[in-house]
Amino acid sequence: QVQLVESGGGSVEAGGSTRLSCVISGYTFSTYCMGWFRQAPGKRREGVATIDSDGDTAYRDSVKGRFTISEDGAKSILYLQMNSLKPEDTAMYYCAADPDCSNARYAVGTHGANFDYWGQGTQVTVSS
């Protein structure tokens, strides 16, 4: 059984940093995409950053240069380092996995509809 459990986030002042973590268990696929998605109140879910099994990464334009997605060596923890945070980054952040995906750049442009496994989400609130 695949499980994803996020942690991190919380309240941060604009310009600050935080790191989200997602512990992944029960996942043994050799080809996959992992990603971070977010959803703000009244808005559609959007891709933030993705990584595929080749190690390629992709980011939405608004977070490029500020956010970094990475995995630990065992590929059992997914991270999202978030720097220079802005109030518009405020949202619920979810990690997700898609075992049928092999292209991080394509995946980040979706709204996560093809991702099969999701965590419960962690709130990030950025105050100005």
PDB file of C-alpha atoms in Angstrom:
ATOM      1  CA  GLN A   1       0.000   0.000   0.000  1.00  0.00           C
ATOM      2  CA  VAL A   2       1.481   3.302  -1.100  1.00  0.00           C
ATOM      3  CA  GLN A   3       1.466   6.021   1.527  1.00  0.00           C
ATOM      4  CA  LEU A   4       2.688   9.614   1.334  1.00  0.00           C
ATOM      5  CA  VAL A   5       2.935  11.712   4.478  1.00  0.00           C
ATOM      6  CA  GLU A   6       3.885  15.386   4.303  1.00  0.00           C
ATOM      7  CA  SER A   7       5.409  17.531   7.021  1.00  0.00           C
ATOM      8  CA  GLY A   8       6.872  20.994   7.315  1.00  0.00           C
ATOM      9  CA  GLY A   9       5.224  24.210   6.243  1.00  0.00           C
ATOM     10  CA  GLY A  10       3.441  26.441   8.729  1.00  0.00           C
ATOM     11  CA  SER A  11       3.479  30.220   8.909  1.00  0.00           C
ATOM     12  CA  VAL A  12       6.378  32.123   7.372  1.00  0.00           C
ATOM     13  CA  GLU A  13       7.052  35.792   6.769  1.00  0.00           C
ATOM     14  CA  ALA A  14       7.505  37.017   3.210  1.00  0.00           C
ATOM     15  CA  GLY A  15      11.094  36.562   2.122  1.00  0.00           C
ATOM     16  CA  GLY A  16      11.572  33.649   4.474  1.00  0.00           C
ATOM     17  CA  SER A  17      12.216  29.970   3.816  1.00  0.00           C
ATOM     18  CA  THR A  18      10.807  26.619   4.767  1.00  0.00           C
ATOM     19  CA  ARG A  19      11.187  23.024   3.678  1.00  0.00           C
ATOM     20  CA  LEU A  20       8.470  20.490   3.061  1.00  0.00           C
ATOM     21  CA  SER A  21       9.119  16.766   3.375  1.00  0.00           C
ATOM     22  CA  CYS A  22       7.123  13.822   2.112  1.00  0.00           C
ATOM     23  CA  VAL A  23       7.876  10.340   3.408  1.00  0.00           C
ATOM     24  CA  ILE A  24       6.984   7.701   0.861  1.00  0.00           C
ATOM     25  CA  SER A  25       6.338   4.060   1.722  1.00  0.00           C
ATOM     26  CA  GLY A  26       5.121   1.061  -0.214  1.00  0.00           C
ATOM     27  CA  TYR A  27       6.363   2.562  -3.503  1.00  0.00           C
ATOM     28  CA  THR A  28       8.507   0.240  -5.601  1.00  0.00           C
ATOM     29  CA  PHE A  29       8.008   1.487  -9.163  1.00  0.00           C
ATOM     30  CA  SER A  30      11.159   1.850 -11.247  1.00  0.00           C
ATOM     31  CA  THR A  31       9.658   4.538 -13.485  1.00  0.00           C
ATOM     32  CA  TYR A  32       7.709   7.362 -11.908  1.00  0.00           C
ATOM     33  CA  CYS A  33       7.125  11.039 -11.400  1.00  0.00           C
ATOM     34  CA  MET A  34       6.917  12.585  -7.974  1.00  0.00           C
ATOM     35  CA  GLY A  35       5.670  16.065  -7.455  1.00  0.00           C
ATOM     36  CA  TRP A  36       4.475  18.880  -5.263  1.00  0.00           C
ATOM     37  CA  PHE A  37       1.142  20.482  -6.038  1.00  0.00           C
ATOM     38  CA  ARG A  38      -0.672  23.283  -4.265  1.00  0.00           C
ATOM     39  CA  GLN A  39      -4.174  24.614  -3.984  1.00  0.00           C
ATOM     40  CA  ALA A  40      -5.187  27.971  -2.612  1.00  0.00           C
ATOM     41  CA  PRO A  41      -8.780  28.687  -1.511  1.00  0.00           C
ATOM     42  CA  GLY A  42     -11.022  29.249  -4.506  1.00  0.00           C
ATOM     43  CA  LYS A  43      -8.316  28.301  -6.973  1.00  0.00           C
ATOM     44  CA  ARG A  44      -7.560  25.241  -9.037  1.00  0.00           C
ATOM     45  CA  ARG A  45      -4.836  22.870  -7.962  1.00  0.00           C
ATOM     46  CA  GLU A  46      -1.563  23.577  -9.767  1.00  0.00           C
ATOM     47  CA  GLY A  47       1.738  21.845 -10.261  1.00  0.00           C
ATOM     48  CA  VAL A  48       4.641  23.410  -8.379  1.00  0.00           C
ATOM     49  CA  ALA A  49       7.604  21.110  -8.982  1.00  0.00           C
ATOM     50  CA  THR A  50       8.133  17.599 -10.260  1.00  0.00           C
ATOM     51  CA  ILE A  51      10.945  15.078 -10.507  1.00  0.00           C
ATOM     52  CA  ASP A  52      11.052  11.897 -12.548  1.00  0.00           C
ATOM     53  CA  SER A  53      12.916   8.621 -12.149  1.00  0.00           C
ATOM     54  CA  ASP A  54      15.744   9.914 -14.361  1.00  0.00           C
ATOM     55  CA  GLY A  55      16.284  12.751 -11.916  1.00  0.00           C
ATOM     56  CA  ASP A  56      14.991  15.440 -14.251  1.00  0.00           C
ATOM     57  CA  THR A  57      13.136  18.263 -12.539  1.00  0.00           C
ATOM     58  CA  ALA A  58      10.639  20.863 -13.642  1.00  0.00           C
ATOM     59  CA  TYR A  59       9.047  23.921 -12.012  1.00  0.00           C
ATOM     60  CA  ARG A  60       6.170  26.240 -12.649  1.00  0.00           C
ATOM     61  CA  ASP A  61       7.449  29.606 -13.816  1.00  0.00           C
ATOM     62  CA  SER A  62       6.429  31.518 -10.691  1.00  0.00           C
ATOM     63  CA  VAL A  63       8.668  29.412  -8.417  1.00  0.00           C
ATOM     64  CA  LYS A  64      11.712  28.959 -10.649  1.00  0.00           C
ATOM     65  CA  GLY A  65      14.868  30.078  -8.880  1.00  0.00           C
ATOM     66  CA  ARG A  66      13.110  30.049  -5.497  1.00  0.00           C
ATOM     67  CA  PHE A  67      11.977  26.455  -4.971  1.00  0.00           C
ATOM     68  CA  THR A  68      13.997  23.247  -5.275  1.00  0.00           C
ATOM     69  CA  ILE A  69      12.610  19.714  -5.436  1.00  0.00           C
ATOM     70  CA  SER A  70      14.829  16.805  -4.429  1.00  0.00           C
ATOM     71  CA  GLU A  71      14.823  13.235  -3.188  1.00  0.00           C
ATOM     72  CA  ASP A  72      16.991  11.499  -0.635  1.00  0.00           C
ATOM     73  CA  GLY A  73      19.371   8.800  -1.834  1.00  0.00           C
ATOM     74  CA  ALA A  74      16.950   5.988  -1.109  1.00  0.00           C
ATOM     75  CA  LYS A  75      14.193   7.918  -2.905  1.00  0.00           C
ATOM     76  CA  SER A  76      11.970   7.443   0.101  1.00  0.00           C
ATOM     77  CA  ILE A  77      11.700  11.128   1.022  1.00  0.00           C
ATOM     78  CA  LEU A  78      10.695  13.929  -1.298  1.00  0.00           C
ATOM     79  CA  TYR A  79      11.635  17.492  -0.373  1.00  0.00           C
ATOM     80  CA  LEU A  80      10.592  20.945  -1.467  1.00  0.00           C
ATOM     81  CA  GLN A  81      12.930  23.701  -0.354  1.00  0.00           C
ATOM     82  CA  MET A  82      11.075  26.995  -0.570  1.00  0.00           C
ATOM     83  CA  ASN A  83      13.052  30.248  -0.433  1.00  0.00           C
ATOM     84  CA  SER A  84      12.120  33.897  -0.932  1.00  0.00           C
ATOM     85  CA  LEU A  85       8.536  33.082  -0.131  1.00  0.00           C
ATOM     86  CA  LYS A  86       5.775  35.412  -1.262  1.00  0.00           C
ATOM     87  CA  PRO A  87       2.206  35.828   0.024  1.00  0.00           C
ATOM     88  CA  GLU A  88       0.959  34.331  -3.254  1.00  0.00           C
ATOM     89  CA  ASP A  89       2.705  31.069  -2.310  1.00  0.00           C
ATOM     90  CA  THR A  90       0.132  30.612   0.441  1.00  0.00           C
ATOM     91  CA  ALA A  91      -1.689  27.334  -0.187  1.00  0.00           C
ATOM     92  CA  MET A  92      -2.165  23.753   0.884  1.00  0.00           C
ATOM     93  CA  TYR A  93       0.755  21.779  -0.504  1.00  0.00           C
ATOM     94  CA  TYR A  94       0.435  18.135  -1.494  1.00  0.00           C
ATOM     95  CA  CYS A  95       3.000  15.572  -2.563  1.00  0.00           C
ATOM     96  CA  ALA A  96       1.937  13.040  -5.150  1.00  0.00           C
ATOM     97  CA  ALA A  97       3.216  10.071  -7.135  1.00  0.00           C
ATOM     98  CA  ASP A  98       2.451   8.811 -10.632  1.00  0.00           C
ATOM     99  CA  PRO A  99       3.908   5.401 -11.572  1.00  0.00           C
ATOM    100  CA  ASP A 100       2.882   5.866 -15.226  1.00  0.00           C
ATOM    101  CA  CYS A 101       4.806   9.090 -15.732  1.00  0.00           C
ATOM    102  CA  SER A 102       8.328   9.500 -17.053  1.00  0.00           C
ATOM    103  CA  ASN A 103       8.502  13.193 -17.949  1.00  0.00           C
ATOM    104  CA  ALA A 104       8.768  15.736 -15.157  1.00  0.00           C
ATOM    105  CA  ARG A 105       8.360  18.689 -17.518  1.00  0.00           C
ATOM    106  CA  TYR A 106       5.027  17.415 -18.784  1.00  0.00           C
ATOM    107  CA  ALA A 107       3.838  16.500 -15.296  1.00  0.00           C
ATOM    108  CA  VAL A 108       4.413  19.921 -13.736  1.00  0.00           C
ATOM    109  CA  GLY A 109       2.149  21.506 -16.311  1.00  0.00           C
ATOM    110  CA  THR A 110      -0.779  19.341 -15.323  1.00  0.00           C
ATOM    111  CA  HIS A 111      -3.082  19.817 -12.397  1.00  0.00           C
ATOM    112  CA  GLY A 112      -2.162  16.409 -11.036  1.00  0.00           C
ATOM    113  CA  ALA A 113      -5.090  14.578 -12.579  1.00  0.00           C
ATOM    114  CA  ASN A 114      -2.844  11.686 -13.649  1.00  0.00           C
ATOM    115  CA  PHE A 115      -1.213  11.289 -10.248  1.00  0.00           C
ATOM    116  CA  ASP A 116      -2.543   8.236  -8.461  1.00  0.00           C
ATOM    117  CA  TYR A 117      -1.219   8.651  -4.946  1.00  0.00           C
ATOM    118  CA  TRP A 118      -1.527  11.704  -2.704  1.00  0.00           C
ATOM    119  CA  GLY A 119      -0.547  12.833   0.738  1.00  0.00           C
ATOM    120  CA  GLN A 120      -2.933  14.567   3.110  1.00  0.00           C
ATOM    121  CA  GLY A 121      -1.428  18.004   2.498  1.00  0.00           C
ATOM    122  CA  THR A 122       0.398  20.554   4.609  1.00  0.00           C
ATOM    123  CA  GLN A 123      -0.491  24.237   4.889  1.00  0.00           C
ATOM    124  CA  VAL A 124       1.973  26.985   4.031  1.00  0.00           C
ATOM    125  CA  THR A 125       0.941  30.518   4.946  1.00  0.00           C
ATOM    126  CA  VAL A 126       3.143  33.442   3.945  1.00  0.00           C
ATOM    127  CA  SER A 127       2.439  36.764   5.631  1.00  0.00           C
ATOM    128  CA  SER A 128       3.462  40.103   4.195  1.00  0.00           C
TER     129      SER A 128
END
